[in-house]
């Protein structure tokens, strides 16, 4: 593993110019990686698409749906039984509709209210996971550096070319490929 410095550009031509400038500054092309970073949520890390199995703010959703379904079934059965004599064969249908509606309203009870803090279970992420600023999408160029002198040279080159959102990380760039890049990691900004 080595220290990696990276910066964002808008255009592929800008990334190509940055790669050439970094090579002229003494960095081997195999230590430079350039690629497009997708929008958060579009990294296709899971089989069904997306980045996560569930949104961090939706932890209670399965519980709420199960409770809503149970309440809805109970209300629906009661309404269906009570109206069966008056409505005939439509009683169960009316009961099901009323039960589904009541169940969906009841499931809102499990949603986190505005301003309410999130409880964090041991092993879970930060209580402010949805408030952390994710990595910006766009073209990213990264260079593996060794030592402070190389770091200053790489930063000066990227800044001179107008790189935005400069960040640093630990990782491995091998033959121009940042092998352990994690698009979900929160970037550590360089001042």
mmCIF file of N, CA and C in Angstrom, residues 53-147:
data_model
loop_
_atom_site.group_PDB
_atom_site.id
_atom_site.type_symbol
_atom_site.label_atom_id
_atom_site.label_comp_id
_atom_site.label_asym_id
_atom_site.label_seq_id
_atom_site.Cartn_x
_atom_site.Cartn_y
_atom_site.Cartn_z
ATOM 1 N N UNK A 53 -27.524 -2.614 0.308
ATOM 2 C CA UNK A 53 -28.730 -3.440 0.419
ATOM 3 C C UNK A 53 -29.912 -2.592 0.836
ATOM 4 N N UNK A 54 -29.661 -1.623 1.705
ATOM 5 C CA UNK A 54 -30.736 -0.788 2.233
ATOM 6 C C UNK A 54 -30.173 0.590 2.570
ATOM 7 N N UNK A 55 -30.960 1.604 2.355
ATOM 8 C CA UNK A 55 -30.549 2.955 2.695
ATOM 9 C C UNK A 55 -30.302 3.049 4.196
ATOM 10 N N UNK A 56 -29.234 3.736 4.622
ATOM 11 C CA UNK A 56 -28.970 3.843 6.062
ATOM 12 C C UNK A 56 -30.132 4.445 6.842
ATOM 13 N N UNK A 57 -30.926 5.295 6.243
ATOM 14 C CA UNK A 57 -32.050 5.914 6.932
ATOM 15 C C UNK A 57 -33.300 5.059 6.954
ATOM 16 N N UNK A 58 -33.239 3.867 6.342
ATOM 17 C CA UNK A 58 -34.426 3.015 6.253
ATOM 18 C C UNK A 58 -34.250 1.723 7.044
ATOM 19 N N UNK A 59 -33.511 1.792 8.150
ATOM 20 C CA UNK A 59 -33.225 0.586 8.929
ATOM 21 C C UNK A 59 -34.470 -0.072 9.499
ATOM 22 N N UNK A 60 -35.479 0.712 9.838
ATOM 23 C CA UNK A 60 -36.674 0.152 10.471
ATOM 24 C C UNK A 60 -37.755 -0.233 9.469
ATOM 25 N N UNK A 61 -37.516 -0.081 8.186
ATOM 26 C CA UNK A 61 -38.544 -0.342 7.180
ATOM 27 C C UNK A 61 -39.106 -1.762 7.239
ATOM 28 N N UNK A 62 -38.283 -2.825 7.269
ATOM 29 C CA UNK A 62 -38.860 -4.170 7.313
ATOM 30 C C UNK A 62 -39.738 -4.400 8.545
ATOM 31 N N UNK A 63 -39.308 -3.887 9.699
ATOM 32 C CA UNK A 63 -40.106 -3.990 10.924
ATOM 33 C C UNK A 63 -41.446 -3.286 10.759
ATOM 34 N N UNK A 64 -41.402 -2.071 10.220
ATOM 35 C CA UNK A 64 -42.619 -1.287 10.035
ATOM 36 C C UNK A 64 -43.577 -1.948 9.062
ATOM 37 N N UNK A 65 -43.042 -2.526 7.997
ATOM 38 C CA UNK A 65 -43.909 -3.206 7.038
ATOM 39 C C UNK A 65 -44.569 -4.429 7.655
ATOM 40 N N UNK A 66 -43.810 -5.201 8.430
ATOM 41 C CA UNK A 66 -44.376 -6.397 9.068
ATOM 42 C C UNK A 66 -45.468 -6.007 10.065
ATOM 43 N N UNK A 67 -45.199 -4.993 10.878
ATOM 44 C CA UNK A 67 -46.207 -4.551 11.845
ATOM 45 C C UNK A 67 -47.431 -3.969 11.140
ATOM 46 N N UNK A 68 -47.177 -3.206 10.047
ATOM 47 C CA UNK A 68 -48.285 -2.640 9.289
ATOM 48 C C UNK A 68 -49.156 -3.718 8.664
ATOM 49 N N UNK A 69 -48.516 -4.761 8.151
ATOM 50 C CA UNK A 69 -49.283 -5.862 7.553
ATOM 51 C C UNK A 69 -50.118 -6.581 8.610
ATOM 52 N N UNK A 70 -49.537 -6.786 9.795
ATOM 53 C CA UNK A 70 -50.275 -7.472 10.862
ATOM 54 C C UNK A 70 -51.478 -6.634 11.321
ATOM 55 N N UNK A 71 -51.253 -5.351 11.534
ATOM 56 C CA UNK A 71 -52.353 -4.476 11.948
ATOM 57 C C UNK A 71 -53.404 -4.408 10.846
ATOM 58 N N UNK A 72 -52.956 -4.273 9.600
ATOM 59 C CA UNK A 72 -53.889 -4.210 8.479
ATOM 60 C C UNK A 72 -54.719 -5.468 8.333
ATOM 61 N N UNK A 73 -54.094 -6.623 8.543
ATOM 62 C CA UNK A 73 -54.837 -7.883 8.445
ATOM 63 C C UNK A 73 -55.895 -7.969 9.540
ATOM 64 N N UNK A 74 -55.526 -7.573 10.749
ATOM 65 C CA UNK A 74 -56.490 -7.625 11.853
ATOM 66 C C UNK A 74 -57.666 -6.675 11.609
ATOM 67 N N UNK A 75 -57.367 -5.453 11.188
ATOM 68 C CA UNK A 75 -58.431 -4.488 10.916
ATOM 69 C C UNK A 75 -59.278 -4.966 9.743
ATOM 70 N N UNK A 76 -58.643 -5.464 8.718
ATOM 71 C CA UNK A 76 -59.371 -5.948 7.546
ATOM 72 C C UNK A 76 -60.290 -7.104 7.866
ATOM 73 N N UNK A 77 -59.828 -8.025 8.685
ATOM 74 C CA UNK A 77 -60.662 -9.160 9.076
ATOM 75 C C UNK A 77 -61.873 -8.681 9.875
ATOM 76 N N UNK A 78 -61.637 -7.723 10.770
ATOM 77 C CA UNK A 78 -62.742 -7.190 11.571
ATOM 78 C C UNK A 78 -63.761 -6.462 10.720
ATOM 79 N N UNK A 79 -63.276 -5.618 9.811
ATOM 80 C CA UNK A 79 -64.185 -4.877 8.939
ATOM 81 C C UNK A 79 -64.927 -5.837 8.007
ATOM 82 N N UNK A 80 -64.220 -6.817 7.479
ATOM 83 C CA UNK A 80 -64.853 -7.791 6.582
ATOM 84 C C UNK A 80 -65.939 -8.584 7.280
ATOM 85 N N UNK A 81 -65.663 -9.010 8.506
ATOM 86 C CA UNK A 81 -66.664 -9.773 9.267
ATOM 87 C C UNK A 81 -67.853 -8.895 9.636
ATOM 88 N N UNK A 82 -67.596 -7.653 10.024
ATOM 89 C CA UNK A 82 -68.676 -6.755 10.448
ATOM 90 C C UNK A 82 -69.572 -6.346 9.277
ATOM 91 N N UNK A 83 -69.019 -6.246 8.097
ATOM 92 C CA UNK A 83 -69.810 -5.778 6.959
ATOM 93 C C UNK A 83 -70.327 -6.903 6.069
ATOM 94 N N UNK A 84 -69.996 -8.131 6.396
ATOM 95 C CA UNK A 84 -70.395 -9.254 5.533
ATOM 96 C C UNK A 84 -71.913 -9.354 5.399
ATOM 97 N N UNK A 85 -72.651 -9.131 6.487
ATOM 98 C CA UNK A 85 -74.105 -9.214 6.416
ATOM 99 C C UNK A 85 -74.691 -8.078 5.584
ATOM 100 N N UNK A 86 -74.116 -6.875 5.715
ATOM 101 C CA UNK A 86 -74.661 -5.717 5.009
ATOM 102 C C UNK A 86 -74.209 -5.660 3.555
ATOM 103 N N UNK A 87 -72.964 -6.059 3.297
ATOM 104 C CA UNK A 87 -72.421 -5.892 1.948
ATOM 105 C C UNK A 87 -72.394 -7.185 1.150
ATOM 106 N N UNK A 88 -72.641 -8.287 1.778
ATOM 107 C CA UNK A 88 -72.637 -9.564 1.073
ATOM 108 C C UNK A 88 -71.235 -9.927 0.622
ATOM 109 N N UNK A 89 -71.075 -10.333 -0.641
ATOM 110 C CA UNK A 89 -69.771 -10.800 -1.102
ATOM 111 C C UNK A 89 -68.719 -9.679 -1.192
ATOM 112 N N UNK A 90 -69.138 -8.426 -1.128
ATOM 113 C CA UNK A 90 -68.172 -7.328 -1.159
ATOM 114 C C UNK A 90 -67.518 -7.083 0.200
ATOM 115 N N UNK A 91 -68.027 -7.669 1.249
ATOM 116 C CA UNK A 91 -67.491 -7.477 2.606
ATOM 117 C C UNK A 91 -66.009 -7.782 2.706
ATOM 118 N N UNK A 92 -65.560 -8.953 2.257
ATOM 119 C CA UNK A 92 -64.123 -9.237 2.340
ATOM 120 C C UNK A 92 -63.279 -8.261 1.512
ATOM 121 N N UNK A 93 -63.788 -7.842 0.348
ATOM 122 C CA UNK A 93 -63.039 -6.900 -0.486
ATOM 123 C C UNK A 93 -62.913 -5.545 0.210
ATOM 124 N N UNK A 94 -64.017 -5.064 0.773
ATOM 125 C CA UNK A 94 -63.981 -3.801 1.519
ATOM 126 C C UNK A 94 -63.050 -3.941 2.718
ATOM 127 N N UNK A 95 -63.118 -5.064 3.413
ATOM 128 C CA UNK A 95 -62.244 -5.300 4.563
ATOM 129 C C UNK A 95 -60.780 -5.294 4.161
ATOM 130 N N UNK A 96 -60.458 -5.930 3.021
ATOM 131 C CA UNK A 96 -59.073 -5.955 2.558
ATOM 132 C C UNK A 96 -58.577 -4.559 2.212
ATOM 133 N N UNK A 97 -59.400 -3.768 1.541
ATOM 134 C CA UNK A 97 -59.004 -2.403 1.176
ATOM 135 C C UNK A 97 -58.790 -1.524 2.401
ATOM 136 N N UNK A 98 -59.725 -1.588 3.344
ATOM 137 C CA UNK A 98 -59.584 -0.803 4.572
ATOM 138 C C UNK A 98 -58.364 -1.273 5.357
ATOM 139 N N UNK A 99 -58.179 -2.586 5.427
ATOM 140 C CA UNK A 99 -57.033 -3.135 6.158
ATOM 141 C C UNK A 99 -55.707 -2.721 5.543
ATOM 142 N N UNK A 100 -55.625 -2.744 4.216
ATOM 143 C CA UNK A 100 -54.388 -2.327 3.550
ATOM 144 C C UNK A 100 -54.097 -0.852 3.827
ATOM 145 N N UNK A 101 -55.130 -0.044 3.789
ATOM 146 C CA UNK A 101 -54.947 1.386 4.046
ATOM 147 C C UNK A 101 -54.501 1.637 5.483
ATOM 148 N N UNK A 102 -55.170 1.031 6.424
ATOM 149 C CA UNK A 102 -54.808 1.211 7.835
ATOM 150 C C UNK A 102 -53.398 0.676 8.091
ATOM 151 N N UNK A 103 -53.070 -0.469 7.497
ATOM 152 C CA UNK A 103 -51.727 -1.039 7.674
ATOM 153 C C UNK A 103 -50.642 -0.134 7.133
ATOM 154 N N UNK A 104 -50.886 0.480 5.961
ATOM 155 C CA UNK A 104 -49.874 1.377 5.409
ATOM 156 C C UNK A 104 -49.709 2.618 6.284
ATOM 157 N N UNK A 105 -50.799 3.125 6.824
ATOM 158 C CA UNK A 105 -50.699 4.283 7.716
ATOM 159 C C UNK A 105 -49.973 3.914 9.003
ATOM 160 N N UNK A 106 -50.247 2.725 9.515
ATOM 161 C CA UNK A 106 -49.593 2.296 10.742
ATOM 162 C C UNK A 106 -48.080 2.153 10.537
ATOM 163 N N UNK A 107 -47.661 1.706 9.335
ATOM 164 C CA UNK A 107 -46.227 1.508 9.095
ATOM 165 C C UNK A 107 -45.468 2.840 9.127
ATOM 166 N N UNK A 108 -46.142 3.982 8.885
ATOM 167 C CA UNK A 108 -45.478 5.284 8.999
ATOM 168 C C UNK A 108 -44.990 5.529 10.422
ATOM 169 N N UNK A 109 -45.602 4.865 11.382
ATOM 170 C CA UNK A 109 -45.226 4.992 12.787
ATOM 171 C C UNK A 109 -43.760 4.628 13.014
ATOM 172 N N UNK A 110 -43.202 3.737 12.168
ATOM 173 C CA UNK A 110 -41.823 3.292 12.345
ATOM 174 C C UNK A 110 -40.802 4.211 11.674
ATOM 175 N N UNK A 111 -41.267 5.183 10.911
ATOM 176 C CA UNK A 111 -40.334 6.082 10.239
ATOM 177 C C UNK A 111 -39.745 7.075 11.228
ATOM 178 N N UNK A 112 -38.499 7.446 10.969
ATOM 179 C CA UNK A 112 -37.810 8.412 11.812
ATOM 180 C C UNK A 112 -38.357 9.799 11.523
ATOM 181 N N UNK A 113 -38.703 10.516 12.560
ATOM 182 C CA UNK A 113 -39.236 11.872 12.399
ATOM 183 C C UNK A 113 -38.138 12.870 12.108
ATOM 184 N N UNK A 114 -38.479 13.992 11.557
ATOM 185 C CA UNK A 114 -37.520 15.045 11.242
ATOM 186 C C UNK A 114 -36.834 15.508 12.521
ATOM 187 N N UNK A 115 -35.525 15.533 12.496
ATOM 188 C CA UNK A 115 -34.757 15.986 13.641
ATOM 189 C C UNK A 115 -34.523 14.930 14.706
ATOM 190 N N UNK A 116 -35.165 13.776 14.576
ATOM 191 C CA UNK A 116 -34.990 12.706 15.557
ATOM 192 C C UNK A 116 -33.631 12.055 15.334
ATOM 193 N N UNK A 117 -32.899 11.791 16.404
ATOM 194 C CA UNK A 117 -31.579 11.180 16.253
ATOM 195 C C UNK A 117 -31.727 9.694 15.970
ATOM 196 N N UNK A 118 -30.706 9.162 15.286
ATOM 197 C CA UNK A 118 -30.696 7.734 14.979
ATOM 198 C C UNK A 118 -29.915 7.004 16.061
ATOM 199 N N UNK A 119 -30.471 5.923 16.540
ATOM 200 C CA UNK A 119 -29.758 5.078 17.484
ATOM 201 C C UNK A 119 -28.794 4.195 16.692
ATOM 202 N N UNK A 120 -27.579 4.036 17.157
ATOM 203 C CA UNK A 120 -26.597 3.241 16.448
ATOM 204 C C UNK A 120 -26.327 1.969 17.231
ATOM 205 N N UNK A 121 -26.537 0.845 16.572
ATOM 206 C CA UNK A 121 -26.221 -0.447 17.177
ATOM 207 C C UNK A 121 -24.724 -0.662 17.064
ATOM 208 N N UNK A 122 -24.121 -1.429 17.985
ATOM 209 C CA UNK A 122 -22.692 -1.717 17.860
ATOM 210 C C UNK A 122 -22.423 -2.386 16.515
ATOM 211 N N UNK A 123 -21.364 -1.940 15.846
ATOM 212 C CA UNK A 123 -20.997 -2.522 14.567
ATOM 213 C C UNK A 123 -21.604 -1.793 13.374
ATOM 214 N N UNK A 124 -22.568 -0.929 13.600
ATOM 215 C CA UNK A 124 -23.155 -0.176 12.490
ATOM 216 C C UNK A 124 -22.291 1.036 12.199
ATOM 217 N N UNK A 125 -22.647 1.776 11.162
ATOM 218 C CA UNK A 125 -21.904 2.960 10.757
ATOM 219 C C UNK A 125 -22.181 4.139 11.649
ATOM 220 N N UNK A 126 -21.785 5.268 11.169
ATOM 221 C CA UNK A 126 -21.951 6.511 11.905
ATOM 222 C C UNK A 126 -23.415 6.889 12.022
ATOM 223 N N UNK A 127 -23.816 7.527 13.120
ATOM 224 C CA UNK A 127 -25.208 7.946 13.236
ATOM 225 C C UNK A 127 -25.574 9.012 12.196
ATOM 226 N N UNK A 128 -24.593 9.610 11.584
ATOM 227 C CA UNK A 128 -24.847 10.657 10.590
ATOM 228 C C UNK A 128 -24.448 10.188 9.194
ATOM 229 N N UNK A 129 -24.615 8.895 8.928
ATOM 230 C CA UNK A 129 -24.158 8.330 7.666
ATOM 231 C C UNK A 129 -24.771 9.019 6.452
ATOM 232 N N UNK A 130 -26.030 9.406 6.532
ATOM 233 C CA UNK A 130 -26.665 10.072 5.402
ATOM 234 C C UNK A 130 -26.240 11.523 5.286
ATOM 235 N N UNK A 131 -25.577 12.066 6.286
ATOM 236 C CA UNK A 131 -25.174 13.461 6.258
ATOM 237 C C UNK A 131 -23.728 13.643 5.794
ATOM 238 N N UNK A 132 -22.972 12.541 5.664
ATOM 239 C CA UNK A 132 -21.588 12.656 5.222
ATOM 240 C C UNK A 132 -21.559 12.931 3.719
ATOM 241 N N UNK A 133 -20.652 13.771 3.302
ATOM 242 C CA UNK A 133 -20.562 14.150 1.894
ATOM 243 C C UNK A 133 -19.857 13.051 1.109
ATOM 244 N N UNK A 134 -20.547 12.421 0.158
ATOM 245 C CA UNK A 134 -19.929 11.338 -0.611
ATOM 246 C C UNK A 134 -18.946 11.875 -1.636
ATOM 247 N N UNK A 135 -18.221 10.970 -2.253
ATOM 248 C CA UNK A 135 -17.282 11.340 -3.303
ATOM 249 C C UNK A 135 -18.065 11.911 -4.484
ATOM 250 N N UNK A 136 -17.560 12.982 -5.042
ATOM 251 C CA UNK A 136 -18.207 13.631 -6.174
ATOM 252 C C UNK A 136 -18.033 12.780 -7.431
ATOM 253 N N UNK A 137 -19.065 12.723 -8.274
ATOM 254 C CA UNK A 137 -18.924 11.982 -9.528
ATOM 255 C C UNK A 137 -18.076 12.767 -10.525
ATOM 256 N N UNK A 138 -17.537 12.075 -11.491
ATOM 257 C CA UNK A 138 -16.747 12.714 -12.540
ATOM 258 C C UNK A 138 -15.449 11.991 -12.775
ATOM 259 N N UNK A 139 -14.622 12.585 -13.596
ATOM 260 C CA UNK A 139 -13.322 12.005 -13.935
ATOM 261 C C UNK A 139 -12.366 12.179 -12.749
ATOM 262 N N UNK A 140 -11.686 11.101 -12.385
ATOM 263 C CA UNK A 140 -10.747 11.124 -11.266
ATOM 264 C C UNK A 140 -9.399 10.647 -11.776
ATOM 265 N N UNK A 141 -8.352 11.365 -11.426
ATOM 266 C CA UNK A 141 -7.002 10.899 -11.702
ATOM 267 C C UNK A 141 -6.285 10.765 -10.376
ATOM 268 N N UNK A 142 -5.572 9.658 -10.206
ATOM 269 C CA UNK A 142 -4.906 9.367 -8.938
ATOM 270 C C UNK A 142 -3.469 8.952 -9.219
ATOM 271 N N UNK A 143 -2.590 9.293 -8.295
ATOM 272 C CA UNK A 143 -1.184 8.928 -8.442
ATOM 273 C C UNK A 143 -0.674 8.399 -7.108
ATOM 274 N N UNK A 144 0.048 7.271 -7.171
ATOM 275 C CA UNK A 144 0.669 6.686 -5.977
ATOM 276 C C UNK A 144 1.974 7.437 -5.723
ATOM 277 N N UNK A 145 2.156 7.870 -4.476
ATOM 278 C CA UNK A 145 3.351 8.651 -4.149
ATOM 279 C C UNK A 145 4.121 7.974 -3.028
ATOM 280 N N UNK A 146 5.408 8.306 -3.003
ATOM 281 C CA UNK A 146 6.287 7.820 -1.935
ATOM 282 C C UNK A 146 6.989 9.030 -1.343
ATOM 283 N N UNK A 147 6.646 9.358 -0.133
ATOM 284 C CA UNK A 147 7.318 10.450 0.556
ATOM 285 C C UNK A 147 6.689 11.807 0.332
#
